[in-house]
mmCIF file of N, CA and C in Angstrom:
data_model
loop_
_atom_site.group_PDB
_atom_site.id
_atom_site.type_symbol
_atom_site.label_atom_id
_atom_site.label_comp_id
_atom_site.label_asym_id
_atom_site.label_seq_id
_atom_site.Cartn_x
_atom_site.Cartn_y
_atom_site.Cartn_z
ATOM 1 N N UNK A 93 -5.604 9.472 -2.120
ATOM 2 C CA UNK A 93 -6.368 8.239 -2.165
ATOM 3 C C UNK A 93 -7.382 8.252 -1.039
ATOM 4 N N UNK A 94 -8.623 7.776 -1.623
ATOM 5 C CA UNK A 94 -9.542 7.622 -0.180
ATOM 6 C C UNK A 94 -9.796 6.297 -0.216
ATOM 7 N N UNK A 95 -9.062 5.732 0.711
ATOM 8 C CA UNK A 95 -9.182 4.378 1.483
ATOM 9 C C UNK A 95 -9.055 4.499 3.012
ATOM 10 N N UNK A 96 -8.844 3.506 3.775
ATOM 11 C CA UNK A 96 -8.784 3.139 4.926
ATOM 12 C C UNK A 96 -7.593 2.725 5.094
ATOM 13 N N UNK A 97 -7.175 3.401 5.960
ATOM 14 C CA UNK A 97 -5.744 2.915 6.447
ATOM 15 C C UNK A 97 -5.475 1.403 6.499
ATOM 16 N N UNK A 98 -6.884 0.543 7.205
ATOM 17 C CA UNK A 98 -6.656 -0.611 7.811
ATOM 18 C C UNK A 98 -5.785 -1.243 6.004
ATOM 19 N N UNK A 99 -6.724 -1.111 4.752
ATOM 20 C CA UNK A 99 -5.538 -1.340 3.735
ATOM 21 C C UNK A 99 -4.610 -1.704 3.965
ATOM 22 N N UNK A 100 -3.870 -0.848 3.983
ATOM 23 C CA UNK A 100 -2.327 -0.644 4.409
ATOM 24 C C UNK A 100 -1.357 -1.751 5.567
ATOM 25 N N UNK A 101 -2.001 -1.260 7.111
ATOM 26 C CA UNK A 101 -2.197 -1.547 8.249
ATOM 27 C C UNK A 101 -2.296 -2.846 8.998
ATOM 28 N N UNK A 102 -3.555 -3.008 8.109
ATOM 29 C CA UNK A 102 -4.359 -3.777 9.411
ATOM 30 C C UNK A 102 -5.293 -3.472 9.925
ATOM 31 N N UNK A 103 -5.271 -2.276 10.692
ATOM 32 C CA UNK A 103 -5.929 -1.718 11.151
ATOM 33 C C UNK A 103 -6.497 -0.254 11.097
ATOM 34 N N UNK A 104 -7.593 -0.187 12.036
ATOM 35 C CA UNK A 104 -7.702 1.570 11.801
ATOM 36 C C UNK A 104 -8.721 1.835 13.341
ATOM 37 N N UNK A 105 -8.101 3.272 13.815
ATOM 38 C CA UNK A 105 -8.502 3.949 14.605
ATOM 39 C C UNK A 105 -10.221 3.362 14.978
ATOM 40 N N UNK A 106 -10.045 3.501 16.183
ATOM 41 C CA UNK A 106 -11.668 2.668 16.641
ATOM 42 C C UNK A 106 -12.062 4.302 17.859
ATOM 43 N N UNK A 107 -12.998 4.757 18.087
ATOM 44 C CA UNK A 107 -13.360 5.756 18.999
ATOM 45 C C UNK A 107 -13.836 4.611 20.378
ATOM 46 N N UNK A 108 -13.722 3.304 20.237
ATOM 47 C CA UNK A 108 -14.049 2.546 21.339
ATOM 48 C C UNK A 108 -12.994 2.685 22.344
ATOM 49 N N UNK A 109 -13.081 2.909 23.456
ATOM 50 C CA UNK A 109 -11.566 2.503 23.997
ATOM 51 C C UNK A 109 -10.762 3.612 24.317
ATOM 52 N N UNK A 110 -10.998 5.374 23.890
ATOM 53 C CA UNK A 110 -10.646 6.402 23.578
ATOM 54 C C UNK A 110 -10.481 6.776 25.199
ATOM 55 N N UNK A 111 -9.258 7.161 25.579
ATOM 56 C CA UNK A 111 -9.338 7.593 26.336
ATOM 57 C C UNK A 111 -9.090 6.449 28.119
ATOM 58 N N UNK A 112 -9.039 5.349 28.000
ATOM 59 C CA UNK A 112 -9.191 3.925 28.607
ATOM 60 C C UNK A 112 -7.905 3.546 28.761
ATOM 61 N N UNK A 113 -7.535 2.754 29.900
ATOM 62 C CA UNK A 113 -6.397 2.066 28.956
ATOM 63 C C UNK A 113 -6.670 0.536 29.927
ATOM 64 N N UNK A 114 -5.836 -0.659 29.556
ATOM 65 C CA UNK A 114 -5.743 -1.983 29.769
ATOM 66 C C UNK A 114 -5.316 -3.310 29.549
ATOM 67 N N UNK A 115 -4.610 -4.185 30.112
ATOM 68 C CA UNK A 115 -4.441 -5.151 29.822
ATOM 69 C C UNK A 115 -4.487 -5.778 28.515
ATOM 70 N N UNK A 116 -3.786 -6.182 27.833
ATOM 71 C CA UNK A 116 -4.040 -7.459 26.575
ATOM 72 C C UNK A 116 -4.053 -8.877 27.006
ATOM 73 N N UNK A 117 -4.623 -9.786 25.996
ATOM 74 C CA UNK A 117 -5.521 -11.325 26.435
ATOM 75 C C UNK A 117 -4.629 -11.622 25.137
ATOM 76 N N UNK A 118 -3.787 -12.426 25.395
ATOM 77 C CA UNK A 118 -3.284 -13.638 24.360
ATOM 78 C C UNK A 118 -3.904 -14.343 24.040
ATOM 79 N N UNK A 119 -4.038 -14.386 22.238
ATOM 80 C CA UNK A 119 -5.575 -14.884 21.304
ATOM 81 C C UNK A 119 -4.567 -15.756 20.316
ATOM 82 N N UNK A 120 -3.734 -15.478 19.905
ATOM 83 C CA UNK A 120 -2.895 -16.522 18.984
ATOM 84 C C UNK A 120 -1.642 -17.043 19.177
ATOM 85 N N UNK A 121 -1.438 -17.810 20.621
ATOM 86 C CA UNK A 121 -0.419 -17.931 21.089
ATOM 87 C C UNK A 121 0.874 -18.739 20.843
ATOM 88 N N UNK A 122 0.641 -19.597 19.299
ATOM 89 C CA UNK A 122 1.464 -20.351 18.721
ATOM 90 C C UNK A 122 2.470 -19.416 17.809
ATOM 91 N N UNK A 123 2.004 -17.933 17.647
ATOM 92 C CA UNK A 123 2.719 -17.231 16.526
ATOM 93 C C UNK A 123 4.126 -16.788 17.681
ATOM 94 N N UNK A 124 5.067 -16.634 16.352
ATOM 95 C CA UNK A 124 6.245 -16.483 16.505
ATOM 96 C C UNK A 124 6.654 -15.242 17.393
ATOM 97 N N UNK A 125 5.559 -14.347 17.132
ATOM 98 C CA UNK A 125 5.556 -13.123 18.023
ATOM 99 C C UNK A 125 5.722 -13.321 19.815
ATOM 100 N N UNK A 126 4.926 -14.474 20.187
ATOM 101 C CA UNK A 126 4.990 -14.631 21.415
ATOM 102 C C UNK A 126 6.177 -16.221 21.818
ATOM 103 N N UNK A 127 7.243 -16.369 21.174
ATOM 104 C CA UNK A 127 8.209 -17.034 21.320
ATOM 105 C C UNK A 127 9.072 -16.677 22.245
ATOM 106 N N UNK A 128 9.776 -17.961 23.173
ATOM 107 C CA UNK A 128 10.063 -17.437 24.272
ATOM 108 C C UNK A 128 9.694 -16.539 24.978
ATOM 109 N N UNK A 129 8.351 -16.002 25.350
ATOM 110 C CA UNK A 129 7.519 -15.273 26.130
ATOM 111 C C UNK A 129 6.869 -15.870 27.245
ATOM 112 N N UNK A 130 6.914 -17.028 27.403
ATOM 113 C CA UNK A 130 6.007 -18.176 28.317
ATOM 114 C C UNK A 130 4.607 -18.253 28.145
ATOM 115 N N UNK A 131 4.000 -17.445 27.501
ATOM 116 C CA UNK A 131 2.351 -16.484 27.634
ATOM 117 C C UNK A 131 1.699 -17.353 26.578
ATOM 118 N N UNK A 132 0.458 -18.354 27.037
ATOM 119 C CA UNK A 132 -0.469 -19.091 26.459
ATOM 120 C C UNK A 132 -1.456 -18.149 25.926
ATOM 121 N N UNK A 133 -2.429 -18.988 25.629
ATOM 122 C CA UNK A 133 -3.487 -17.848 24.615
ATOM 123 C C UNK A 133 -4.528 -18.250 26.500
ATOM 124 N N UNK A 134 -5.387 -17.082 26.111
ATOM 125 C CA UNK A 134 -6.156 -16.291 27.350
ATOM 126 C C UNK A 134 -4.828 -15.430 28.557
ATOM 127 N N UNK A 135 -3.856 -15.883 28.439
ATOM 128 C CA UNK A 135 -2.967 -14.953 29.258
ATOM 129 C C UNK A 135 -2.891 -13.622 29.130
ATOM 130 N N UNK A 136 -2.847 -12.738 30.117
ATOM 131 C CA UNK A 136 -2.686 -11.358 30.170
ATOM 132 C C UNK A 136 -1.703 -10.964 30.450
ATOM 133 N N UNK A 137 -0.887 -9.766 29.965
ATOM 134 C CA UNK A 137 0.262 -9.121 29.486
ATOM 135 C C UNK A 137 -0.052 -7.607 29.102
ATOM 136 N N UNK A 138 0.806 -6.640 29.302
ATOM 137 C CA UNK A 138 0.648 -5.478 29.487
ATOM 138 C C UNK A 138 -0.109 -4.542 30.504
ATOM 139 N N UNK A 139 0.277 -5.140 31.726
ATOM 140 C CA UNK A 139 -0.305 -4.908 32.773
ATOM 141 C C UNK A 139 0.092 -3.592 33.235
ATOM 142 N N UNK A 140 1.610 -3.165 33.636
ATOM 143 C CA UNK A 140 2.556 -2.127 34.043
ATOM 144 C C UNK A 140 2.385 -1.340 32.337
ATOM 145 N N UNK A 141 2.291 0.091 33.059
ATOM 146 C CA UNK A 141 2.687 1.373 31.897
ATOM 147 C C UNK A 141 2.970 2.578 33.002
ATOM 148 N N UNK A 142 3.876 3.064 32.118
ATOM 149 C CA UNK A 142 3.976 4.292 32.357
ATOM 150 C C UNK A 142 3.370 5.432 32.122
ATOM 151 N N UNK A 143 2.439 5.340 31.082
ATOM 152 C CA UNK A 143 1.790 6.829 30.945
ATOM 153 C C UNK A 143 0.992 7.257 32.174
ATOM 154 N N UNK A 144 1.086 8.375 32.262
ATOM 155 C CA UNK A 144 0.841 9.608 32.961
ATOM 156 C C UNK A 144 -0.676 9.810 33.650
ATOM 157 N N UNK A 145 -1.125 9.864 32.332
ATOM 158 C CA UNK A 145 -2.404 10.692 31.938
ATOM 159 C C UNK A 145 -3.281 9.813 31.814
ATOM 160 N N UNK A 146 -3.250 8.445 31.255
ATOM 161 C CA UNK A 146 -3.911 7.531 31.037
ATOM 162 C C UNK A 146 -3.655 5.919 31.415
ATOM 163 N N UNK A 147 -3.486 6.351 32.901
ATOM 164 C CA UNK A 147 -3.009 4.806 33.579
ATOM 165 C C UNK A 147 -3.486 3.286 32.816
ATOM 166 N N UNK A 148 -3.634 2.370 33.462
ATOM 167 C CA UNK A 148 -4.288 1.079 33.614
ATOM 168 C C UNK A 148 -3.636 -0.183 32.610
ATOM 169 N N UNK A 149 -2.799 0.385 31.329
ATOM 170 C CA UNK A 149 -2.182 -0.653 31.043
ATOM 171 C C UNK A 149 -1.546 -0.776 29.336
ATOM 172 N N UNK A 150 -0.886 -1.627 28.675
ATOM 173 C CA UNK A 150 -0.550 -0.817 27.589
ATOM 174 C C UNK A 150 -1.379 -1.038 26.523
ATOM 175 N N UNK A 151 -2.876 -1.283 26.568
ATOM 176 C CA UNK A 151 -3.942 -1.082 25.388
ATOM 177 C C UNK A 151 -4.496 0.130 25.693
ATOM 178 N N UNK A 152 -4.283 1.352 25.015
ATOM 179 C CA UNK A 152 -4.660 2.561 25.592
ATOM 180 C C UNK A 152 -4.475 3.673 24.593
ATOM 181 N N UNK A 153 -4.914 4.867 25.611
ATOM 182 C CA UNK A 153 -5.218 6.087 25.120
ATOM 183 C C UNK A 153 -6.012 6.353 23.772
ATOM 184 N N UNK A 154 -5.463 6.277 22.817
ATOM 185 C CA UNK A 154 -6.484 5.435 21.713
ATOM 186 C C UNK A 154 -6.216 4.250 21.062
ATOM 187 N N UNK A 155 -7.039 3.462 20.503
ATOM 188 C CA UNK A 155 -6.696 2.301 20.055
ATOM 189 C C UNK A 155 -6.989 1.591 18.356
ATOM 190 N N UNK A 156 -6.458 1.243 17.759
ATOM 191 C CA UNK A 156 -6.737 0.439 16.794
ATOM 192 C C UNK A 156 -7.402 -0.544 16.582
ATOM 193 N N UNK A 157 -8.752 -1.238 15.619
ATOM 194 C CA UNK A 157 -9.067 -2.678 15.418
ATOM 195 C C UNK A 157 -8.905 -2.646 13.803
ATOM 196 N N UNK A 158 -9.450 -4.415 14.064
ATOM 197 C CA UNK A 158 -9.185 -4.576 12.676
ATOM 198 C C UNK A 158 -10.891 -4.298 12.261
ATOM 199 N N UNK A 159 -10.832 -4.106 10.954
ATOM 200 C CA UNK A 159 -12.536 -4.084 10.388
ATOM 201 C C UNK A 159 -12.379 -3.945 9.212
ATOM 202 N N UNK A 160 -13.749 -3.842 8.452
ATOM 203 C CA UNK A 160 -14.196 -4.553 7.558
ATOM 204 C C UNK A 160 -13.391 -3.994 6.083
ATOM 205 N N UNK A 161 -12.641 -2.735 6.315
ATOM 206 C CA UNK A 161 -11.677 -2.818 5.559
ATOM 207 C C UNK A 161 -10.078 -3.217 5.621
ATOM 208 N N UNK A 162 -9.902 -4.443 6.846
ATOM 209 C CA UNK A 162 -8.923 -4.876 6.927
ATOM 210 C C UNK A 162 -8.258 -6.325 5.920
ATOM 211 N N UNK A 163 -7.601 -6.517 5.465
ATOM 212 C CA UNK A 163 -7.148 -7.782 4.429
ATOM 213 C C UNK A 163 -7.688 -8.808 5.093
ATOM 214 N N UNK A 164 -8.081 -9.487 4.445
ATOM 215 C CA UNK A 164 -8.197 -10.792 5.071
ATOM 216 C C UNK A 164 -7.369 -11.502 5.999
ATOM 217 N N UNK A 165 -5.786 -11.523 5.475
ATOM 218 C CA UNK A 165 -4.729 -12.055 5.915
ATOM 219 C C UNK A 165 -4.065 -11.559 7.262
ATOM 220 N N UNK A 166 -5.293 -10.340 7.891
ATOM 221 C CA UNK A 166 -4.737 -9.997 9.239
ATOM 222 C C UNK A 166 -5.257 -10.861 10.289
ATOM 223 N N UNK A 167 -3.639 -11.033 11.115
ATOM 224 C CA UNK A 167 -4.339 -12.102 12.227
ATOM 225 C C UNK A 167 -4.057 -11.221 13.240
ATOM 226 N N UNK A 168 -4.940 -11.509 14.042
ATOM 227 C CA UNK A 168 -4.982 -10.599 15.225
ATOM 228 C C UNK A 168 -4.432 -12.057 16.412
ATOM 229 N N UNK A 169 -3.685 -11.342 17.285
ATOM 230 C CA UNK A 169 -2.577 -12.022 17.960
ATOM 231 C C UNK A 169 -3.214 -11.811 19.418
ATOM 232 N N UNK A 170 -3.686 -10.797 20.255
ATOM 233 C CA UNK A 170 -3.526 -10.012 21.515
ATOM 234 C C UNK A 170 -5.041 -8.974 21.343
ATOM 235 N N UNK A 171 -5.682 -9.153 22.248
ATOM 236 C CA UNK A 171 -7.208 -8.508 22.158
ATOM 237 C C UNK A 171 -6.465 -7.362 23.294
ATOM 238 N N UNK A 172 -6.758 -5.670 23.522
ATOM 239 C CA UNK A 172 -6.715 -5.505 24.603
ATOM 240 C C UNK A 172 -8.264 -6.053 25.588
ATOM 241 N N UNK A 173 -8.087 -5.572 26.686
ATOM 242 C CA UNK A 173 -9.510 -6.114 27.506
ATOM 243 C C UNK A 173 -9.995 -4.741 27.898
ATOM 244 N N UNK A 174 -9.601 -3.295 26.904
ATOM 245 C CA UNK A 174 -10.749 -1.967 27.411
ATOM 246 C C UNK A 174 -11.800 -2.392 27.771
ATOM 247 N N UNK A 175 -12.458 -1.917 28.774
ATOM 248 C CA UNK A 175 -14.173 -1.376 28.513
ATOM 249 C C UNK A 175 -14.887 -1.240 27.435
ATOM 250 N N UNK A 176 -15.951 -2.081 27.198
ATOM 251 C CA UNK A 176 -16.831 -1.251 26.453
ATOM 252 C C UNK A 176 -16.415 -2.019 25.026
ATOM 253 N N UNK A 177 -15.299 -3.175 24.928
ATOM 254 C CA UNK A 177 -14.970 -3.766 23.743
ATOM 255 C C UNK A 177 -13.937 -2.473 22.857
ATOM 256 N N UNK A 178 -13.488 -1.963 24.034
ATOM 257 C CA UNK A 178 -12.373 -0.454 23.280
ATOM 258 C C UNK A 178 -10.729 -1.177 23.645
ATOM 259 N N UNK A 179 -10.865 -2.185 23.881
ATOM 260 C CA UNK A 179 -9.201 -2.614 23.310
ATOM 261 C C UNK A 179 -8.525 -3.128 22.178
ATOM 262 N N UNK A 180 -7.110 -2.630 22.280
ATOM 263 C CA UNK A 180 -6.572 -2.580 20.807
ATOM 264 C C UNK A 180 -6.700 -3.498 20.093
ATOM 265 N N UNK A 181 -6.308 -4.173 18.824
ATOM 266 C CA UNK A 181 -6.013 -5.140 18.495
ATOM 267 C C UNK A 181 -4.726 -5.348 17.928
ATOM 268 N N UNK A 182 -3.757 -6.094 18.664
ATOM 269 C CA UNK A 182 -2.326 -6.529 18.489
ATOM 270 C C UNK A 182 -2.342 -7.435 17.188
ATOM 271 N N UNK A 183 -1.923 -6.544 15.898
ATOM 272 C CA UNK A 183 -2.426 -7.468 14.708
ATOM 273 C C UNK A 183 -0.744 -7.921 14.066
ATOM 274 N N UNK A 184 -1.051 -8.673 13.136
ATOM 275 C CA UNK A 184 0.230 -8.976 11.824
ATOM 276 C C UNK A 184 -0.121 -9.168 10.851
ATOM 277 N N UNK A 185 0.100 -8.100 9.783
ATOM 278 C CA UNK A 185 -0.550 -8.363 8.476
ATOM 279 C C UNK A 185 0.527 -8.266 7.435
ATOM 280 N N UNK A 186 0.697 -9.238 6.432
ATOM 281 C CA UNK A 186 1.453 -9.740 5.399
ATOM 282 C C UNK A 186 1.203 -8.972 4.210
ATOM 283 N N UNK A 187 1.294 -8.088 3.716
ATOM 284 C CA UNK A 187 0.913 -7.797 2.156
ATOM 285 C C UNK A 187 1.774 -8.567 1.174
ATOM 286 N N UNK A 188 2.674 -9.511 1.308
ATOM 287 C CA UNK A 188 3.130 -9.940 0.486
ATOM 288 C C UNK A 188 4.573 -9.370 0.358
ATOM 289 N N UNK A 189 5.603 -9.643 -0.979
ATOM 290 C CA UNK A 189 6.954 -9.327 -1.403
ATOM 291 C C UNK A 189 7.528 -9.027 -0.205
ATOM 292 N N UNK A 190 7.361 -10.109 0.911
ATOM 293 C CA UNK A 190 8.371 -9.910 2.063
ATOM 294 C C UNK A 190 8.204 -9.023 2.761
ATOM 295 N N UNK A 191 6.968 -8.108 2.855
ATOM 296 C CA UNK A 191 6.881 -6.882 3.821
ATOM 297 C C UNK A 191 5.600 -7.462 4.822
ATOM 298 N N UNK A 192 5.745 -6.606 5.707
ATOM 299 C CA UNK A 192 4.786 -7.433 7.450
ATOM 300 C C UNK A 192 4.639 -5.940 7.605
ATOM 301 N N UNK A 193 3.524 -5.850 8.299
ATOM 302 C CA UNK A 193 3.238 -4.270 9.329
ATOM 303 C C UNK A 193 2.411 -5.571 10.877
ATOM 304 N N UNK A 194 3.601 -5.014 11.861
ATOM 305 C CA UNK A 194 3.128 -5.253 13.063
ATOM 306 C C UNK A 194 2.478 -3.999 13.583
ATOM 307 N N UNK A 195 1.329 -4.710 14.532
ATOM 308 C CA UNK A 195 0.525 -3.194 15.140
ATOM 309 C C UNK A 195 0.248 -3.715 16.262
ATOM 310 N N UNK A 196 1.004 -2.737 17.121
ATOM 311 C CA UNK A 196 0.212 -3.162 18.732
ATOM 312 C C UNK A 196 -1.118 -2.663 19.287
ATOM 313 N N UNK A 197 -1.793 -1.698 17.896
ATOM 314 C CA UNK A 197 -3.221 -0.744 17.679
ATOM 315 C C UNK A 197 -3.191 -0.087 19.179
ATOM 316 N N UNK A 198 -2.150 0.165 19.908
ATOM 317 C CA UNK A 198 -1.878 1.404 20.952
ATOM 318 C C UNK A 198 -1.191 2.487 21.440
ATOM 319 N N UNK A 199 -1.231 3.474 21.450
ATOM 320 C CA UNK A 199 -0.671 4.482 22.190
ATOM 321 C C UNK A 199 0.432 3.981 23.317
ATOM 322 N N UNK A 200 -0.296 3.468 24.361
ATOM 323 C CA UNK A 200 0.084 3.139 25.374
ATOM 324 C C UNK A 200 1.194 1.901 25.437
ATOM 325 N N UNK A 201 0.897 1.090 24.010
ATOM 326 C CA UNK A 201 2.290 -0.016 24.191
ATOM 327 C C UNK A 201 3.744 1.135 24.478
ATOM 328 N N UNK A 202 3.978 1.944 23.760
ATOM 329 C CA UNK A 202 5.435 2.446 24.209
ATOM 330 C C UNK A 202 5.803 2.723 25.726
ATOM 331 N N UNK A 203 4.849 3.088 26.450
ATOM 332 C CA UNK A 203 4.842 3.191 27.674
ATOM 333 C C UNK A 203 5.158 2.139 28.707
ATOM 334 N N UNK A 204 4.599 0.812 27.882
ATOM 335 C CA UNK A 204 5.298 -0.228 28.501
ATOM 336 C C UNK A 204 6.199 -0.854 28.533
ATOM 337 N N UNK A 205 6.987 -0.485 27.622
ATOM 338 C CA UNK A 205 7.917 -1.258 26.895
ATOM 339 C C UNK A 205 9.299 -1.263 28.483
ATOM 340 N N UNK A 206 9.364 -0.248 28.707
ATOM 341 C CA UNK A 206 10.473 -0.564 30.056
ATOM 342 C C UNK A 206 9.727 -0.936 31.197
ATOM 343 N N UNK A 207 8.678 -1.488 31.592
ATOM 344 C CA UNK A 207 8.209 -1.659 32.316
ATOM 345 C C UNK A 207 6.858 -2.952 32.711
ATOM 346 N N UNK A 208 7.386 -3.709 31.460
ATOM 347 C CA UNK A 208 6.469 -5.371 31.309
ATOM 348 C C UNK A 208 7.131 -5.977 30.129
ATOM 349 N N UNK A 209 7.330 -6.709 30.998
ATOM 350 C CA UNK A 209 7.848 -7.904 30.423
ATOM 351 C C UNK A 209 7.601 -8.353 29.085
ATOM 352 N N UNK A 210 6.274 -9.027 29.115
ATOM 353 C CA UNK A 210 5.453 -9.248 27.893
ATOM 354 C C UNK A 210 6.167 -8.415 26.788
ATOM 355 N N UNK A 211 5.474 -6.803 26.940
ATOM 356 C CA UNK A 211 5.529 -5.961 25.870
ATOM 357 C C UNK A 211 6.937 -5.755 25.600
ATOM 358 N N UNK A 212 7.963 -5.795 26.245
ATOM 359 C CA UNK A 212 9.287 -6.266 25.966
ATOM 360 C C UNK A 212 9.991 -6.838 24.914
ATOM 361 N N UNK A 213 9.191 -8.163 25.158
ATOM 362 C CA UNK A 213 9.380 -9.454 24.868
ATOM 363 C C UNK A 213 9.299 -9.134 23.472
ATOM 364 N N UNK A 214 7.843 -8.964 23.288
ATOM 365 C CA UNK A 214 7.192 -9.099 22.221
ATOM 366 C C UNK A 214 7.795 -8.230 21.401
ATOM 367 N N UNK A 215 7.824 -7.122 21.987
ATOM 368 C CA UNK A 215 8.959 -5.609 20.381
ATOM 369 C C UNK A 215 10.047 -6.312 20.411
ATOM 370 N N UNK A 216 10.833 -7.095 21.441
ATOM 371 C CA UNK A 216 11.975 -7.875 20.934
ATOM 372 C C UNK A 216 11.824 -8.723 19.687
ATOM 373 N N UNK A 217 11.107 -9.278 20.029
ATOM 374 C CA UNK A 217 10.594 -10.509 18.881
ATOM 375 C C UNK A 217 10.562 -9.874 17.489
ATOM 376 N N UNK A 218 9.606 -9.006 17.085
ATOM 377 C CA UNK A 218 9.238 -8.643 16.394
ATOM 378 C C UNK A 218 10.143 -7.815 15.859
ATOM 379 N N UNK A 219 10.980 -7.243 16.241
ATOM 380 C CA UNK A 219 12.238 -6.061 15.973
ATOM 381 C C UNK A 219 13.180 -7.123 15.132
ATOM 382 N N UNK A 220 13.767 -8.757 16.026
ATOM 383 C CA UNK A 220 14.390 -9.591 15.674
ATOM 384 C C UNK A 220 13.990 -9.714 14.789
ATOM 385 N N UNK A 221 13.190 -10.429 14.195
ATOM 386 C CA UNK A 221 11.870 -10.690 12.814
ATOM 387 C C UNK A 221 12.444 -10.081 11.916
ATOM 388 N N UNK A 222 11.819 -8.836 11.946
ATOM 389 C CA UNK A 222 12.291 -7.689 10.819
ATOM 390 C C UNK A 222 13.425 -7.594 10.186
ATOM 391 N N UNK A 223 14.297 -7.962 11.191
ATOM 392 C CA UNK A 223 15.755 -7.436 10.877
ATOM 393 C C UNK A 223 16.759 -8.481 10.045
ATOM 394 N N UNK A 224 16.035 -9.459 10.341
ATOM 395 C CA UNK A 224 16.187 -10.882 9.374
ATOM 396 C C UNK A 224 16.130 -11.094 8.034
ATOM 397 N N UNK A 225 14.676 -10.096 7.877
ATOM 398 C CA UNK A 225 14.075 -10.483 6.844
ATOM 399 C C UNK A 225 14.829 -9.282 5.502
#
């Protein structure tokens, strides 16, 4: 098939941001994703990472957005704040019959995950979610 991942996704690979890494900005802060997290919308989160090679935070190394072949129904949750407009986009997209694809559109979220809170939080959340459903 030749489509775009974002289809699928949400999202798809952006060359913005390649190589960068940084902070995320809480953009939809009523969703369930950021429950019990304390984190308002403009708050920043994913500050601490561990990667190596590509310090500065867990929107990184390469990143995901949403675009113009993304569903309508994707909401983007978490902007990273790369350079240059190269941060990820922390999306949730519904295709329907009960299935969700969460995307943290980074490399670098796994890196944070033992090491910020936020990004913690949030794969908690979202892991819980799933496992419900």
């Amino acid at each position: 098939r030749h489509e775009s991942e974002a289809n699928l996704l949400g999202v798809v690979y952006d060359e913005r941001g390649a190589m960068t890494a940084a902070p995320y900005e809480v953009v939809e802060d009523s969703h369930w994703v950021f429950e019990d997290t304390g984190l308002k919308k403009g708050d920043v989160f994913g500050r601490e990472c561990q990667h190596q090679r590509i310090p500065g935070g867990a929107s990184g190394h390469e990143t995901d957005k949403i675009s113009k072949s993304s569903p309508t129904n994707t909401l983007l949750l978490a902007r990273g704040m790369n350079a240059g407009d190269g941060g990820a986009n922390m999306t949730l997209h519904e295709p329907g019959n009960g299935g969700a694809v969460f995307s943290s559109g980074s490399i670098c979220w796994v890196s944070s995950l033992l090491v910020d809170e936020g990004v913690s939080h949030i794969t908690a959340n979202v892991l819980k979610r799933f496992l419900e459903e």
